[in-house]
Coordinates of C-alpha atoms in Angstrom, one line a residue:
M1114 CA 0.0 0.0 0.0
T1115 CA 1.3 3.3 -1.0
N1116 CA 1.0 6.4 1.3
P1117 CA -1.0 9.3 -0.3
A1118 CA 1.0 12.4 -1.4
P1119 CA 1.5 14.7 1.5
R1120 CA -0.7 17.8 1.4
T1121 CA 0.2 21.2 2.6
R1122 CA -1.9 22.6 5.3
P1123 CA -2.7 26.3 5.3
S1124 CA -0.9 28.5 7.9
W1125 CA -3.2 29.8 10.5
D1126 CA -3.2 33.3 8.8
D1127 CA -4.2 31.8 5.6
Y1128 CA -6.8 29.6 7.3
F1129 CA -8.5 32.6 9.0
L1130 CA -8.1 34.8 5.9
K1131 CA -10.0 32.2 3.9
I1132 CA -12.8 32.2 6.5
A1133 CA -12.7 36.1 6.1
S1134 CA -13.1 35.8 2.4
D1135 CA -16.1 33.6 2.8
V1136 CA -17.7 36.0 5.3
A1137 CA -17.3 38.8 2.7
E1138 CA -19.7 37.0 0.5
R1139 CA -22.4 38.0 2.9
S1140 CA -21.8 41.7 2.3
T1141 CA -24.7 43.8 1.2
C1142 CA -22.6 46.8 0.0
C1143 CA -22.8 47.7 -3.6
R1144 CA -19.2 48.7 -4.1
R1145 CA -17.0 46.5 -2.0
H1146 CA -17.3 43.1 -0.4
V1147 CA -15.2 42.9 2.9
G1148 CA -15.1 40.3 5.5
A1149 CA -13.4 40.1 8.9
V1150 CA -12.8 37.4 11.5
L1151 CA -11.6 38.3 15.0
V1152 CA -9.5 35.5 16.5
R1153 CA -7.8 34.9 20.0
A1154 CA -5.7 31.8 20.7
K1155 CA -6.7 30.2 17.4
R1156 CA -10.3 30.5 18.2
I1157 CA -12.9 32.6 16.4
L1158 CA -14.5 35.2 18.5
A1159 CA -16.7 37.0 16.0
T1160 CA -17.1 37.5 12.2
G1161 CA -18.3 40.6 10.4
Y1162 CA -19.1 41.8 6.9
N1163 CA -19.9 45.2 5.5
G1164 CA -23.6 46.2 5.2
A1165 CA -26.4 48.2 6.5
P1166 CA -27.2 48.2 10.4
R1167 CA -29.6 45.6 11.7
N1168 CA -33.3 46.3 10.7
V1169 CA -32.3 48.9 8.1
P1170 CA -32.7 48.3 4.4
H1171 CA -29.5 47.1 2.7
C1172 CA -27.8 49.1 0.1
L1173 CA -28.6 46.2 -2.4
E1174 CA -32.3 47.3 -1.9
V1175 CA -32.1 51.1 -1.8
G1176 CA -29.0 51.9 -3.7
C1177 CA -25.7 53.5 -2.7
L1178 CA -25.8 57.2 -1.9
R1179 CA -21.9 57.2 -2.2
E1180 CA -22.1 55.9 -5.6
K1181 CA -24.8 58.4 -6.6
M1182 CA -22.8 61.2 -5.4
K1183 CA -19.6 59.9 -7.0
V1184 CA -17.6 59.8 -3.8
P1185 CA -14.3 58.1 -4.3
S1186 CA -13.5 55.1 -2.2
G1187 CA -11.9 55.9 1.2
Q1188 CA -13.6 59.2 1.6
R1189 CA -16.7 60.7 3.3
H1190 CA -17.3 57.5 5.4
E1191 CA -20.2 59.3 7.0
L1192 CA -22.2 59.1 3.9
C1193 CA -22.3 55.4 4.0
R1194 CA -25.3 53.6 5.4
G1195 CA -23.1 50.6 5.9
V1196 CA -21.1 49.3 8.8
H1197 CA -17.7 48.2 8.0
A1198 CA -16.8 44.5 8.4
E1199 CA -14.1 45.1 11.1
M1200 CA -16.6 47.2 13.0
N1201 CA -19.3 44.5 12.8
A1202 CA -16.8 41.9 14.1
L1203 CA -16.0 44.1 17.1
L1204 CA -19.7 44.9 17.6
Q1205 CA -20.6 41.3 17.6
C1206 CA -18.1 40.9 20.5
A1207 CA -19.7 43.8 22.2
F1208 CA -23.2 42.4 21.7
H1209 CA -22.4 38.9 23.0
G1210 CA -20.2 40.0 25.8
V1211 CA -17.1 38.5 24.4
A1212 CA -13.8 40.4 25.2
S1213 CA -11.8 41.3 22.1
G1214 CA -8.5 42.2 23.8
D1215 CA -5.3 40.5 22.7
S1216 CA -6.9 39.2 19.6
T1217 CA -5.9 39.3 15.9
L1218 CA -8.3 40.8 13.3
Y1219 CA -8.2 39.1 9.8
S1220 CA -9.8 41.2 7.0
T1221 CA -10.0 41.0 3.4
S1222 CA -9.1 44.8 3.4
V1223 CA -6.7 47.0 5.3
P1224 CA -8.7 48.9 7.9
C1225 CA -9.9 52.4 7.3
S1226 CA -9.1 55.1 9.9
L1227 CA -12.5 54.7 11.5
C1228 CA -12.1 50.9 12.0
S1229 CA -8.4 51.4 13.1
K1230 CA -9.5 53.6 15.9
M1231 CA -12.0 51.0 17.1
I1232 CA -9.4 48.2 16.6
I1233 CA -7.1 50.2 18.9
N1234 CA -9.5 50.8 21.6
A1235 CA -10.8 47.2 21.5
G1236 CA -7.5 45.9 22.4
V1237 CA -6.6 44.0 19.1
Q1238 CA -2.9 43.4 18.9
R1239 CA -2.5 42.3 15.3
V1240 CA -4.2 42.9 12.0
V1241 CA -3.7 40.7 9.0
Y1242 CA -5.2 41.8 5.7
L1243 CA -5.4 40.8 2.0
G1244 CA -6.2 44.0 0.0
D1245 CA -5.6 47.7 0.2
Y1246 CA -7.9 50.5 1.0
P1247 CA -7.3 54.2 0.1
D1248 CA -7.1 55.6 3.6
D1249 CA -3.5 56.0 4.8
L1250 CA -4.5 57.3 8.1
G1251 CA -5.7 53.9 9.2
R1252 CA -2.3 52.4 8.7
E1253 CA -0.6 55.4 10.5
L1254 CA -2.9 55.0 13.5
L1255 CA -2.3 51.3 13.8
A1256 CA 1.4 51.9 13.7
E1257 CA 1.5 54.6 16.3
A1258 CA -0.5 52.4 18.7
G1259 CA 2.0 49.6 18.2
I1260 CA -0.4 47.2 16.4
E1261 CA 1.2 44.7 14.1
L1262 CA -0.1 45.2 10.6
V1263 CA 0.7 42.3 8.2
R1264 CA -0.1 42.2 4.5
A1265 CA -0.9 38.6 3.5
S1266 CA 0.8 37.5 0.3
G1267 CA -2.5 36.0 -0.8
I1268 CA -4.5 32.8 -0.2
Q1269 CA -4.8 29.9 -2.4
R1270 CA -8.3 28.3 -2.9
P1271 CA -8.3 24.6 -3.2

Protein backbone atom coordinates (compact mmCIF):
# COMPACT_ATOMS: atom_id res chain seq x y z
CA MET A 1 0.00 0.00 0.00
CA THR A 2 1.37 3.40 -0.94
CA ASN A 3 1.09 6.46 1.19
CA PRO A 4 -0.94 9.32 -0.28
CA ALA A 5 1.00 12.37 -1.37
CA PRO A 6 1.50 14.75 1.53
CA ARG A 7 -0.68 17.80 1.41
CA THR A 8 0.26 21.23 2.59
CA ARG A 9 -1.90 22.57 5.36
CA PRO A 10 -2.60 26.30 5.29
CA SER A 11 -0.92 28.47 7.88
CA TRP A 12 -3.18 29.85 10.59
CA ASP A 13 -3.12 33.25 8.89
CA ASP A 14 -4.17 31.74 5.56
CA TYR A 15 -6.84 29.64 7.28
CA PHE A 16 -8.49 32.64 8.96
CA LEU A 17 -8.13 34.81 5.84
CA LYS A 18 -9.98 32.15 3.83
CA ILE A 19 -12.76 32.31 6.38
CA ALA A 20 -12.79 36.13 6.15
CA SER A 21 -13.10 35.80 2.37
CA ASP A 22 -16.12 33.52 2.82
CA VAL A 23 -17.66 35.95 5.32
CA ALA A 24 -17.26 38.74 2.75
CA GLU A 25 -19.71 36.92 0.50
CA ARG A 26 -22.49 37.97 2.91
CA SER A 27 -21.79 41.66 2.22
CA THR A 28 -24.71 43.81 1.12
CA CYS A 29 -22.53 46.70 -0.06
CA CYS A 30 -22.86 47.67 -3.73
CA ARG A 31 -19.21 48.74 -4.01
CA ARG A 32 -16.99 46.46 -1.91
CA HIS A 33 -17.34 43.06 -0.29
CA VAL A 34 -15.26 42.92 2.88
CA GLY A 35 -15.12 40.23 5.53
CA ALA A 36 -13.44 40.17 8.93
CA VAL A 37 -12.72 37.50 11.53
CA LEU A 38 -11.63 38.27 15.08
CA VAL A 39 -9.47 35.53 16.60
CA ARG A 40 -7.78 34.86 19.92
CA ALA A 41 -5.70 31.76 20.69
CA LYS A 42 -6.65 30.25 17.31
CA ARG A 43 -10.37 30.46 18.17
CA ILE A 44 -12.88 32.60 16.32
CA LEU A 45 -14.48 35.21 18.56
CA ALA A 46 -16.67 36.92 15.95
CA THR A 47 -17.09 37.59 12.26
CA GLY A 48 -18.34 40.63 10.37
CA TYR A 49 -19.09 41.78 6.87
CA ASN A 50 -19.91 45.21 5.52
CA GLY A 51 -23.57 46.11 5.24
CA ALA A 52 -26.41 48.17 6.62
CA PRO A 53 -27.21 48.11 10.35
CA ARG A 54 -29.66 45.57 11.71
CA ASN A 55 -33.30 46.21 10.69
CA VAL A 56 -32.28 48.85 8.12
CA PRO A 57 -32.73 48.23 4.38
CA HIS A 58 -29.56 47.09 2.67
CA CYS A 59 -27.79 49.14 0.03
CA LEU A 60 -28.58 46.37 -2.45
CA GLU A 61 -32.26 47.25 -1.88
CA VAL A 62 -32.12 51.06 -1.74
CA GLY A 63 -28.98 51.90 -3.69
CA CYS A 64 -25.70 53.49 -2.70
CA LEU A 65 -25.71 57.18 -1.84
CA ARG A 66 -21.93 57.36 -2.19
CA GLU A 67 -22.16 55.89 -5.68
CA LYS A 68 -24.90 58.36 -6.64
CA MET A 69 -22.75 61.24 -5.34
CA LYS A 70 -19.63 59.80 -7.02
CA VAL A 71 -17.68 59.81 -3.74
CA PRO A 72 -14.30 58.09 -4.20
CA SER A 73 -13.51 55.01 -2.14
CA GLY A 74 -11.91 55.85 1.21
CA GLN A 75 -13.57 59.28 1.52
CA ARG A 76 -16.64 60.64 3.30
CA HIS A 77 -17.34 57.52 5.39
CA GLU A 78 -20.20 59.34 7.12
CA LEU A 79 -22.27 59.22 3.91
CA CYS A 80 -22.33 55.42 3.88
CA ARG A 81 -25.28 53.63 5.46
CA GLY A 82 -23.16 50.52 5.86
CA VAL A 83 -21.14 49.34 8.83
CA HIS A 84 -17.64 48.13 7.94
CA ALA A 85 -16.76 44.46 8.39
CA GLU A 86 -14.15 45.18 11.06
CA MET A 87 -16.65 47.29 13.02
CA ASN A 88 -19.27 44.55 12.76
CA ALA A 89 -16.87 41.92 14.12
CA LEU A 90 -16.05 44.16 17.10
CA LEU A 91 -19.73 44.97 17.61
CA GLN A 92 -20.59 41.27 17.61
CA CYS A 93 -18.12 40.81 20.46
CA ALA A 94 -19.71 43.69 22.36
CA PHE A 95 -23.26 42.48 21.70
CA HIS A 96 -22.46 38.96 22.95
CA GLY A 97 -20.19 40.01 25.83
CA VAL A 98 -17.00 38.58 24.36
CA ALA A 99 -13.75 40.36 25.20
CA SER A 100 -11.74 41.34 22.12
CA GLY A 101 -8.45 42.16 23.85
CA ASP A 102 -5.24 40.40 22.82
CA SER A 103 -6.81 39.23 19.56
CA THR A 104 -5.92 39.24 15.88
CA LEU A 105 -8.23 40.72 13.28
CA TYR A 106 -8.20 39.10 9.85
CA SER A 107 -9.71 41.22 7.09
CA THR A 108 -9.99 41.07 3.34
CA SER A 109 -9.09 44.78 3.32
CA VAL A 110 -6.71 46.95 5.30
CA PRO A 111 -8.82 48.82 7.90
CA CYS A 112 -9.85 52.42 7.30
CA SER A 113 -9.12 55.14 9.85
CA LEU A 114 -12.51 54.73 11.57
CA CYS A 115 -12.07 50.97 11.94
CA SER A 116 -8.45 51.41 13.01
CA LYS A 117 -9.49 53.65 15.91
CA MET A 118 -12.00 51.02 17.06
CA ILE A 119 -9.45 48.22 16.64
CA ILE A 120 -6.99 50.13 18.82
CA ASN A 121 -9.49 50.79 21.60
CA ALA A 122 -10.84 47.22 21.46
CA GLY A 123 -7.40 45.87 22.38
CA VAL A 124 -6.65 44.07 19.13
CA GLN A 125 -2.91 43.36 18.94
CA ARG A 126 -2.45 42.31 15.32
CA VAL A 127 -4.19 42.91 11.98
CA VAL A 128 -3.68 40.64 8.97
CA TYR A 129 -5.22 41.78 5.71
CA LEU A 130 -5.38 40.87 2.02
CA GLY A 131 -6.15 44.01 0.01
CA ASP A 132 -5.53 47.72 0.16
CA TYR A 133 -7.93 50.54 0.98
CA PRO A 134 -7.25 54.18 0.07
CA ASP A 135 -7.03 55.56 3.63
CA ASP A 136 -3.42 55.93 4.80
CA LEU A 137 -4.47 57.36 8.16
CA GLY A 138 -5.72 53.93 9.24
CA ARG A 139 -2.28 52.41 8.75
CA GLU A 140 -0.61 55.34 10.50
CA LEU A 141 -2.88 55.08 13.55
CA LEU A 142 -2.28 51.34 13.89
CA ALA A 143 1.49 51.90 13.66
CA GLU A 144 1.40 54.67 16.29
CA ALA A 145 -0.55 52.37 18.61
CA GLY A 146 2.01 49.59 18.17
CA ILE A 147 -0.41 47.21 16.50
CA GLU A 148 1.26 44.78 14.12
CA LEU A 149 -0.08 45.20 10.59
CA VAL A 150 0.63 42.33 8.20
CA ARG A 151 -0.26 42.23 4.53
CA ALA A 152 -0.80 38.62 3.53
CA SER A 153 0.77 37.48 0.31
CA GLY A 154 -2.55 36.01 -0.76
CA ILE A 155 -4.49 32.87 -0.17
CA GLN A 156 -4.85 29.89 -2.41
CA ARG A 157 -8.29 28.36 -2.85
CA PRO A 158 -8.39 24.55 -3.18
